[in-house]
mmCIF file of C-alpha atoms and ligand atoms in Angstrom:
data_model
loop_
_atom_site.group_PDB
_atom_site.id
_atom_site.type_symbol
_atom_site.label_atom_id
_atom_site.label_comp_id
_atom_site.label_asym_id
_atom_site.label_seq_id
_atom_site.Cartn_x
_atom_site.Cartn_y
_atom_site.Cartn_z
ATOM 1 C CA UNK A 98 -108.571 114.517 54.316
ATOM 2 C CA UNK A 99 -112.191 114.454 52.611
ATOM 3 C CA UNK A 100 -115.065 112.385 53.074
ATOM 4 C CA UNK A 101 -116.891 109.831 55.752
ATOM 5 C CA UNK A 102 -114.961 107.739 58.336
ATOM 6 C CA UNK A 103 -115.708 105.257 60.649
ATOM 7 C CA UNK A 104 -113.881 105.714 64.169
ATOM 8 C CA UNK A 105 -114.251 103.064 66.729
ATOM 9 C CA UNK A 106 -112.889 103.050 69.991
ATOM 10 C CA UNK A 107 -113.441 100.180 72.881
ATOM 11 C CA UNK A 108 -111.654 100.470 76.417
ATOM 12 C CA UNK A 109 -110.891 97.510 78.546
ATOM 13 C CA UNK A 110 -109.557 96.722 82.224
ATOM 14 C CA UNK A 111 -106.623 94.951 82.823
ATOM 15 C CA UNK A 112 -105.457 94.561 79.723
ATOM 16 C CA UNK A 113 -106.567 95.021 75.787
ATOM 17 C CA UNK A 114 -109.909 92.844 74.737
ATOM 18 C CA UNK A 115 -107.599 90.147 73.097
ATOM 19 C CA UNK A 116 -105.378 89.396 75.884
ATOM 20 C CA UNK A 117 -108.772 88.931 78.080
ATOM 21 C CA UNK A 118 -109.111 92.369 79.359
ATOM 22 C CA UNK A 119 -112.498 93.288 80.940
ATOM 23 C CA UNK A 120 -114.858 95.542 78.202
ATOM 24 C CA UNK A 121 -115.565 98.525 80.210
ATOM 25 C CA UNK A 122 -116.836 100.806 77.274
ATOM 26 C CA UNK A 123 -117.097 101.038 73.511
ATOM 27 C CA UNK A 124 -118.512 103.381 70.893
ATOM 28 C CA UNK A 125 -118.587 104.510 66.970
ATOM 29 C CA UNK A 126 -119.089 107.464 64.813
ATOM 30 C CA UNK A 127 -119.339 107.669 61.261
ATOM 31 C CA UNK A 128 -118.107 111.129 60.566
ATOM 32 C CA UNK A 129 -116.899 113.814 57.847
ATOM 33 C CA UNK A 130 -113.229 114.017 58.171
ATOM 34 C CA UNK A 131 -113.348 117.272 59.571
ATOM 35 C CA UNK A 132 -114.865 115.757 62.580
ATOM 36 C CA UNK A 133 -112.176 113.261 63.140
ATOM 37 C CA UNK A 134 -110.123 115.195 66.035
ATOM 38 C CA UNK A 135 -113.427 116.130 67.873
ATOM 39 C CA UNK A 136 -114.986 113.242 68.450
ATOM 40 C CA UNK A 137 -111.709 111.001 69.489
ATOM 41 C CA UNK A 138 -111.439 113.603 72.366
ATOM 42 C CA UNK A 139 -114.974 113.584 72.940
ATOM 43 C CA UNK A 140 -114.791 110.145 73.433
ATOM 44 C CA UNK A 141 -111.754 110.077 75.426
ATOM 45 C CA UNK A 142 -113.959 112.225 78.042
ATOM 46 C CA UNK A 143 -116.780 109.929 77.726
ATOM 47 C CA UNK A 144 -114.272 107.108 78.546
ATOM 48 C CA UNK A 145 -112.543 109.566 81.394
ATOM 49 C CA UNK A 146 -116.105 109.899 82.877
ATOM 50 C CA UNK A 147 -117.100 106.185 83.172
ATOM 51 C CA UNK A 148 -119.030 105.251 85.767
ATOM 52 C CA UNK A 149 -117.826 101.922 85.958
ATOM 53 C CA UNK A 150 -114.058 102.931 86.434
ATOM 54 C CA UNK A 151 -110.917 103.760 84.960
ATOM 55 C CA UNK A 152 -109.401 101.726 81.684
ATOM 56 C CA UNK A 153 -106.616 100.524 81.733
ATOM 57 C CA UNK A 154 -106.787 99.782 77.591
ATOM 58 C CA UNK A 155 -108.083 101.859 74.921
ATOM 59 C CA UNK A 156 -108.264 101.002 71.457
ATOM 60 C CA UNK A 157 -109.020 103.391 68.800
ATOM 61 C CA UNK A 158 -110.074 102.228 64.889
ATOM 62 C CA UNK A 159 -110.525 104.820 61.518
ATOM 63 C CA UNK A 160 -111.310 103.333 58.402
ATOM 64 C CA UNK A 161 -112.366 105.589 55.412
ATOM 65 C CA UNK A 162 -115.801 104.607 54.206
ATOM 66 C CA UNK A 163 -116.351 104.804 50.573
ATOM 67 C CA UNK A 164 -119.176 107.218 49.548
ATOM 68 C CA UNK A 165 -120.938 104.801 47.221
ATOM 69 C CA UNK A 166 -121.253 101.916 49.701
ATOM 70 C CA UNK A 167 -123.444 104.121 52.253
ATOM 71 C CA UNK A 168 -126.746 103.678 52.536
ATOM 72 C CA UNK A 169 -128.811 106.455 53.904
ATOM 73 C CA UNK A 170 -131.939 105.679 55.795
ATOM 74 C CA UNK A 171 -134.879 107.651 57.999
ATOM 75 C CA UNK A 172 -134.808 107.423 61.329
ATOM 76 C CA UNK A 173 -137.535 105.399 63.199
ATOM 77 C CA UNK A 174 -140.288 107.726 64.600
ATOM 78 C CA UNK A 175 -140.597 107.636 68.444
ATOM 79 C CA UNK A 176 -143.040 107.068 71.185
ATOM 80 C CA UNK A 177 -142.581 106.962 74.700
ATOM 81 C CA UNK A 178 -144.477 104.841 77.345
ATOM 82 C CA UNK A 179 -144.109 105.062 80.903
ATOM 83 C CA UNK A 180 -145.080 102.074 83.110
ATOM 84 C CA UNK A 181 -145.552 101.929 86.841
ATOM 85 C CA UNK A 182 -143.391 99.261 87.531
ATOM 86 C CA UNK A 183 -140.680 97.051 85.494
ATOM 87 C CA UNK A 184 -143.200 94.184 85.334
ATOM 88 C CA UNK A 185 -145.592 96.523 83.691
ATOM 89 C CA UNK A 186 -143.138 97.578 81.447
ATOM 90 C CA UNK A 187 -142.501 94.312 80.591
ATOM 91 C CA UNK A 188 -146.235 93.857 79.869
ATOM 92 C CA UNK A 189 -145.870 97.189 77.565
ATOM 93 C CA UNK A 190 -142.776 95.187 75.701
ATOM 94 C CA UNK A 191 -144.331 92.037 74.835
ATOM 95 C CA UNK A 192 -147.754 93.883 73.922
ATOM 96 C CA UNK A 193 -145.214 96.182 71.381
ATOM 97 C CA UNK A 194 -143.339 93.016 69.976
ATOM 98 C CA UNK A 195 -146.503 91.069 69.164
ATOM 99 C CA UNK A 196 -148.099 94.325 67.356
ATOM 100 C CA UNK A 197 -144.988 93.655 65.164
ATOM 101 C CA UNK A 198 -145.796 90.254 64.264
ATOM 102 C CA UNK A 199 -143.449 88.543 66.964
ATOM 103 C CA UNK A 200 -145.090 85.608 68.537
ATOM 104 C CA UNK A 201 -146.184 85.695 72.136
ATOM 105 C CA UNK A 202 -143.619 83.148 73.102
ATOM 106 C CA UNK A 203 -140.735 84.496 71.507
ATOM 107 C CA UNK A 204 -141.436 87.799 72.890
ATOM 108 C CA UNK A 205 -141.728 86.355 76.250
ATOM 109 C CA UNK A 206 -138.662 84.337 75.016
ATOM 110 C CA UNK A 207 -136.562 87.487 74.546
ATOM 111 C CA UNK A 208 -137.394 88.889 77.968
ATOM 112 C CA UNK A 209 -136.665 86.148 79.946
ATOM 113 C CA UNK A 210 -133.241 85.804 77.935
ATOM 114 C CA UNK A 211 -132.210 89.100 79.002
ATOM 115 C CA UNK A 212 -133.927 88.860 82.153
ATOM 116 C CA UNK A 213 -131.308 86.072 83.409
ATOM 117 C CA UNK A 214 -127.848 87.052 81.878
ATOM 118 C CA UNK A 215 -125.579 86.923 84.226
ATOM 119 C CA UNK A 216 -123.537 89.215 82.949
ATOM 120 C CA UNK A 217 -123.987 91.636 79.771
ATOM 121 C CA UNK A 218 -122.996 90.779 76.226
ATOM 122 C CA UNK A 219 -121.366 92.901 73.713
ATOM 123 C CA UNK A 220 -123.710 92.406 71.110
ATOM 124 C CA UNK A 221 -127.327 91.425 70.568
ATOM 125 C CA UNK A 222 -128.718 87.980 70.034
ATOM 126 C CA UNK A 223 -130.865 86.969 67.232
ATOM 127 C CA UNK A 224 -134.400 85.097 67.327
ATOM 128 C CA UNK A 225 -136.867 83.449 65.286
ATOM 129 C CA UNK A 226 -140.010 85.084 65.426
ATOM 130 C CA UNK A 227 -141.708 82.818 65.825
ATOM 131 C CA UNK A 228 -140.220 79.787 67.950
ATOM 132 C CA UNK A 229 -137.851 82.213 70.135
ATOM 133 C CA UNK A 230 -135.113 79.997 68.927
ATOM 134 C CA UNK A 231 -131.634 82.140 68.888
ATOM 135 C CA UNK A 232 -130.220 81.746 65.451
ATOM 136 C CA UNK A 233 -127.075 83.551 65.444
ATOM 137 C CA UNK A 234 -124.009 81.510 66.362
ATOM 138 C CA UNK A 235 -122.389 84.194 68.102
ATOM 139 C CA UNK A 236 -122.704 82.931 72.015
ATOM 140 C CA UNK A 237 -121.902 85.123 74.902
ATOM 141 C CA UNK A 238 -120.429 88.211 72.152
ATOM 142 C CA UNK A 239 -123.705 88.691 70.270
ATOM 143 C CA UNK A 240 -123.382 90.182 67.038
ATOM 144 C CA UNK A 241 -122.171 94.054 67.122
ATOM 145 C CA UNK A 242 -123.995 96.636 65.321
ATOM 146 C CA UNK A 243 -121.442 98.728 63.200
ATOM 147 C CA UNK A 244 -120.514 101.215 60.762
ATOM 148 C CA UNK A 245 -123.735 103.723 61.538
ATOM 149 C CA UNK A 246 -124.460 107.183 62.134
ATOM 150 C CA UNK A 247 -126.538 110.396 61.685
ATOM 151 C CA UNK A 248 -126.178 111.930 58.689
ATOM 152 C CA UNK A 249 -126.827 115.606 60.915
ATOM 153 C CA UNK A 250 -125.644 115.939 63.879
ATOM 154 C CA UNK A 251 -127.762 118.689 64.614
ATOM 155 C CA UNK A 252 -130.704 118.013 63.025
ATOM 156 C CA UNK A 253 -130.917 114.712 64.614
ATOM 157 C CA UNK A 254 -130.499 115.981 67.969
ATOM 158 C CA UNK A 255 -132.980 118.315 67.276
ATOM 159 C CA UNK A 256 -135.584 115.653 66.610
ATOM 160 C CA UNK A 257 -135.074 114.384 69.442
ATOM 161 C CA UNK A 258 -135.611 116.798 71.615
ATOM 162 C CA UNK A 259 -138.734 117.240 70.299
ATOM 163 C CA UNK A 260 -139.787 114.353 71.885
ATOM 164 C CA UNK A 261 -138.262 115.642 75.264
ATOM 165 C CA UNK A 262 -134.756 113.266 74.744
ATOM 166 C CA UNK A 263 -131.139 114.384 75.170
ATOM 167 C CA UNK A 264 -128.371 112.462 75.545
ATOM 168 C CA UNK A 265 -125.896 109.871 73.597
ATOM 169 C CA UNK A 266 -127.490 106.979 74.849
ATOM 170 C CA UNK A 267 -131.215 107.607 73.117
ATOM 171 C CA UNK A 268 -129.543 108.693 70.193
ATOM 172 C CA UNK A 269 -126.973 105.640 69.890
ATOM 173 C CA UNK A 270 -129.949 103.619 70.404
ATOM 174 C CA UNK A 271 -131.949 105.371 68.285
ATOM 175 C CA UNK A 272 -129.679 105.113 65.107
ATOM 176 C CA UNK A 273 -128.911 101.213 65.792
ATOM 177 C CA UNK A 274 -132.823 100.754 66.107
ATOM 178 C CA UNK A 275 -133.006 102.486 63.030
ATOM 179 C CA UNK A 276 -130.482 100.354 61.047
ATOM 180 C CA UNK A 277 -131.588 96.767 62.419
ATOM 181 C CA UNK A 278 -135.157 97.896 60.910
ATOM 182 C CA UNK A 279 -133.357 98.580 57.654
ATOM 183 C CA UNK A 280 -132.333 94.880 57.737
ATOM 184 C CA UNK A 281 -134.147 92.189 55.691
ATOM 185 C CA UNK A 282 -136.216 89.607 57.528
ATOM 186 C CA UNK A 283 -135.889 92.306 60.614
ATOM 187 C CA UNK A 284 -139.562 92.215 62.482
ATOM 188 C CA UNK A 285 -138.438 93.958 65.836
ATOM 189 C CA UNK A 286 -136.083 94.720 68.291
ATOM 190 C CA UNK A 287 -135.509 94.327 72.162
ATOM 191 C CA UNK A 288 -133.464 95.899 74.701
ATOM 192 C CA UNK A 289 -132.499 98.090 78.009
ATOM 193 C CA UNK A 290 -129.260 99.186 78.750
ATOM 194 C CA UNK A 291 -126.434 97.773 80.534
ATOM 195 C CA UNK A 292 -125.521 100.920 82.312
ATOM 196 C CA UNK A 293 -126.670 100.426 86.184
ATOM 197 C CA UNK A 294 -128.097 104.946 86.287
ATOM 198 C CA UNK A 295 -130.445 104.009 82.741
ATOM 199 C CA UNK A 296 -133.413 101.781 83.156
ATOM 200 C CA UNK A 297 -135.400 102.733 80.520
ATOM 201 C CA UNK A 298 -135.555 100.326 77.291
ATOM 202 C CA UNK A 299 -137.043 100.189 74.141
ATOM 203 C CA UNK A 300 -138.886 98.189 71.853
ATOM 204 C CA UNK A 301 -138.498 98.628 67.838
ATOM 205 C CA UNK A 302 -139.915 97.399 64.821
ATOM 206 C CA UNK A 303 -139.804 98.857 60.791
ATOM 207 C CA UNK A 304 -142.495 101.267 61.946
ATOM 208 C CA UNK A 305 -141.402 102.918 65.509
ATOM 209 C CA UNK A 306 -138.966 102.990 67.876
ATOM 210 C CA UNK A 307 -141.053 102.978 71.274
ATOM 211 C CA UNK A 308 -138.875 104.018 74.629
ATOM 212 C CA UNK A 309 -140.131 102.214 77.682
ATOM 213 C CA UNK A 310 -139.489 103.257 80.983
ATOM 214 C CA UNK A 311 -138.250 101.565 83.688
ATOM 215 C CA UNK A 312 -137.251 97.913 81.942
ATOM 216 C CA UNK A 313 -135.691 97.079 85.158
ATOM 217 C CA UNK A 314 -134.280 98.544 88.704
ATOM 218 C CA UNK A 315 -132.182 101.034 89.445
ATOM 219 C CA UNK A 316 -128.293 100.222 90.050
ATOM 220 C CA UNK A 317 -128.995 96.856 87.927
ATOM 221 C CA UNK A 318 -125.661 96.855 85.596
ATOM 222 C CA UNK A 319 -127.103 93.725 83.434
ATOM 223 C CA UNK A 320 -128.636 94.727 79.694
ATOM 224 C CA UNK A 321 -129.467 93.546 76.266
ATOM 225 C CA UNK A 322 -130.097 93.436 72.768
ATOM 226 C CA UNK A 323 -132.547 90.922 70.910
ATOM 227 C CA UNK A 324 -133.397 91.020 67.208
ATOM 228 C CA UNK A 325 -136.575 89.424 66.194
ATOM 229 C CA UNK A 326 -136.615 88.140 62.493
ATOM 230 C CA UNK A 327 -138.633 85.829 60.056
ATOM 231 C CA UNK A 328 -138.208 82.167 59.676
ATOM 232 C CA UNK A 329 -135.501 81.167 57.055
ATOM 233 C CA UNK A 330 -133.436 84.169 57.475
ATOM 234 C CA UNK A 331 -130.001 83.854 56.025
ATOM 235 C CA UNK A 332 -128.088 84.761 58.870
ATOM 236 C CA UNK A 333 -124.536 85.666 57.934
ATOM 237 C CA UNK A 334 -125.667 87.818 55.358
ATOM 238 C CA UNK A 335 -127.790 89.317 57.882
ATOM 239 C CA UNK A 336 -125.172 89.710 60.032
ATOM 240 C CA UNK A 337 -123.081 90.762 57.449
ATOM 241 C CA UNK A 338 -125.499 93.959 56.608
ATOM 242 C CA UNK A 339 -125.549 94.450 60.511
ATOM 243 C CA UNK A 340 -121.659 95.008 61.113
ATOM 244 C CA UNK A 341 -120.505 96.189 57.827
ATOM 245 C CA UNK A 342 -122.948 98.094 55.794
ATOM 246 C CA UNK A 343 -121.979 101.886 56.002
ATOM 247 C CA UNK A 344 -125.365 103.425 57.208
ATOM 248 C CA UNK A 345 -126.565 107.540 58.361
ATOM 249 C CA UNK A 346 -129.757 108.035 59.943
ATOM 250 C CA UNK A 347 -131.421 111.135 58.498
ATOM 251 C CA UNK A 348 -133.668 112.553 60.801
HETATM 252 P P1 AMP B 194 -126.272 99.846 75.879
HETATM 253 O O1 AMP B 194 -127.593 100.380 75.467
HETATM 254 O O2 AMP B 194 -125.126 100.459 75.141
HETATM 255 O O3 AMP B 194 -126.110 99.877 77.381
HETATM 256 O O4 AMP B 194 -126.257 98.341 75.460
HETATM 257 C C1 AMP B 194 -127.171 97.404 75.959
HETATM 258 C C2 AMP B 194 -126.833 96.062 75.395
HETATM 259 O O5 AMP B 194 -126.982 96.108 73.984
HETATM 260 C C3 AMP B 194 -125.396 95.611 75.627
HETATM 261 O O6 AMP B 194 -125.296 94.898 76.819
HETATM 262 C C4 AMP B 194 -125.144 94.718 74.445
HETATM 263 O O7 AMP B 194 -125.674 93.420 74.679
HETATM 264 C C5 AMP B 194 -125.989 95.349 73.363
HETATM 265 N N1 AMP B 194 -125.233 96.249 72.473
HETATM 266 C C6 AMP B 194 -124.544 97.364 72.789
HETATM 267 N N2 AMP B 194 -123.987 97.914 71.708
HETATM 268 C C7 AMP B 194 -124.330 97.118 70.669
HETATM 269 C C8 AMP B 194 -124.059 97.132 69.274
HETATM 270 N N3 AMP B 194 -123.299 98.072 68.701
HETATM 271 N N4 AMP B 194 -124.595 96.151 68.517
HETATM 272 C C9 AMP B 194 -125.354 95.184 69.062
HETATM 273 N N5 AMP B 194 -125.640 95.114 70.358
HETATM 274 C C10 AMP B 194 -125.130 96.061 71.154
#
């Protein structure tokens, strides 16, 4: 076989996703199809290693991607804050999100939303700007960022450890943050991890991705995603870009 692939996997307790199973982990690579074998027993491991337990479902997806629909994009440049407590970091956040012309109230908005799930969503939730109103009609699923990668493995890695970061979670993050900024009416981005040993989050926008650490305690196994767009946004198209369009992150 030749070319890109997507290959999605999602692992569930109790039973598979559809028959009401309990999401215990997910991931995605967009990959040469050299790669394929690899990275299904890469995630296997990841899946074998989870700190929340032992699935009991696991799905696996691979869909060719034609090379003419792929967009390629740069990845978002990165800063790193580190705040004494989570209510400074919070402070850190909503300073970040206003500098990218999200109101004060919808950034506060977005926090607070997070703040109080009561239990994590798959996806991320969408807000105006400006009001803090959520747009997308997507409820307690949130809509799922999909069909992205690094175009180099290595190089991307590479960049960041330059800024001192290993590991899959900054660079998942990092290539999502860098697709939702590729998105039209995108302003910024919101979120921390739903994994209870990570408390660092990050705020993004089309000009940085900016890692803040700690947005919230240690142990906590509640997290987040919140995109922050303009007014008038058409939102399935939006969402349409978000979960289909075949993106790499070049570092
Ligand atoms: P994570 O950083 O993977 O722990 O995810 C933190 C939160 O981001 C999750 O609780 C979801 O609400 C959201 N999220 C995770 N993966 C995606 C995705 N692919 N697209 C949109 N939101 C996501």
């Amino acid at each position: 076989m030749r070319g890109w692939f997507s290959v999605r996997m999602r692992a569930a307790r109790g039973c598979i996703h559809e028959e009401g199973g309990e999401h215990l982990s997910g991931c995605e690579r967009m990959i040469a199809a050299d790669a394929i074998r690899s990275i299904i027993d890469g995630m296997l491991q990841r899946i074998e290693k989870h700190p929340k337990g032992q699935a009991d479902a696991i799905n696996f997806r691979i869909d060719r991607i034609e090379e003419a629909d792929i967009v390629r994009i740069n990845a978002l440049p990165i800063e790193n804050r580190v705040a004494a407590t989570v209510e400074e970091a919070e402070e850190v956040a909503i300073h970040c999100l206003k500098e990218s012309c999200i109101s004060p109230q919808a950034a506060r908005i977005g926090v607070q939303l997070i703040r109080h799930l009561k239990s994590s969503m798959r996806g991320a939730m969408i807000l105006d700007a400006e009001s803090g109103v959520r747009l997308d009609e997507t409820e307690s699923r949130g809509v799922r960022l999909s069909h992205m990668d690094c175009e180099d493995e290595e190089k991307f890695l590479s960049f960041l450890r330059s800024h001192g970061l290993n590991g899959t979670k900054t660079r998942e993050a990092l290539i999502l943050a860098s697709k939702a900024s590729a998105m039209d009416g995108y302003l910024g981005e919101l979120c921390w991890s739903d994994d209870p040993g990570y408390v660092s989050g990050y705020v993004a926008s089309t000009k940085s991705y900016c890692r803040i650490t700690p947005l919230k305690n240690h142990a906590n196994p509640i997290g987040g995603r919140i995109l922050f767009v303009k007014k008038g946004l058409n939102i399935p198209k939006a969402i349409q870009f978000l979960e289909k369009k075949p993106t790499l992150v070049i570092a």
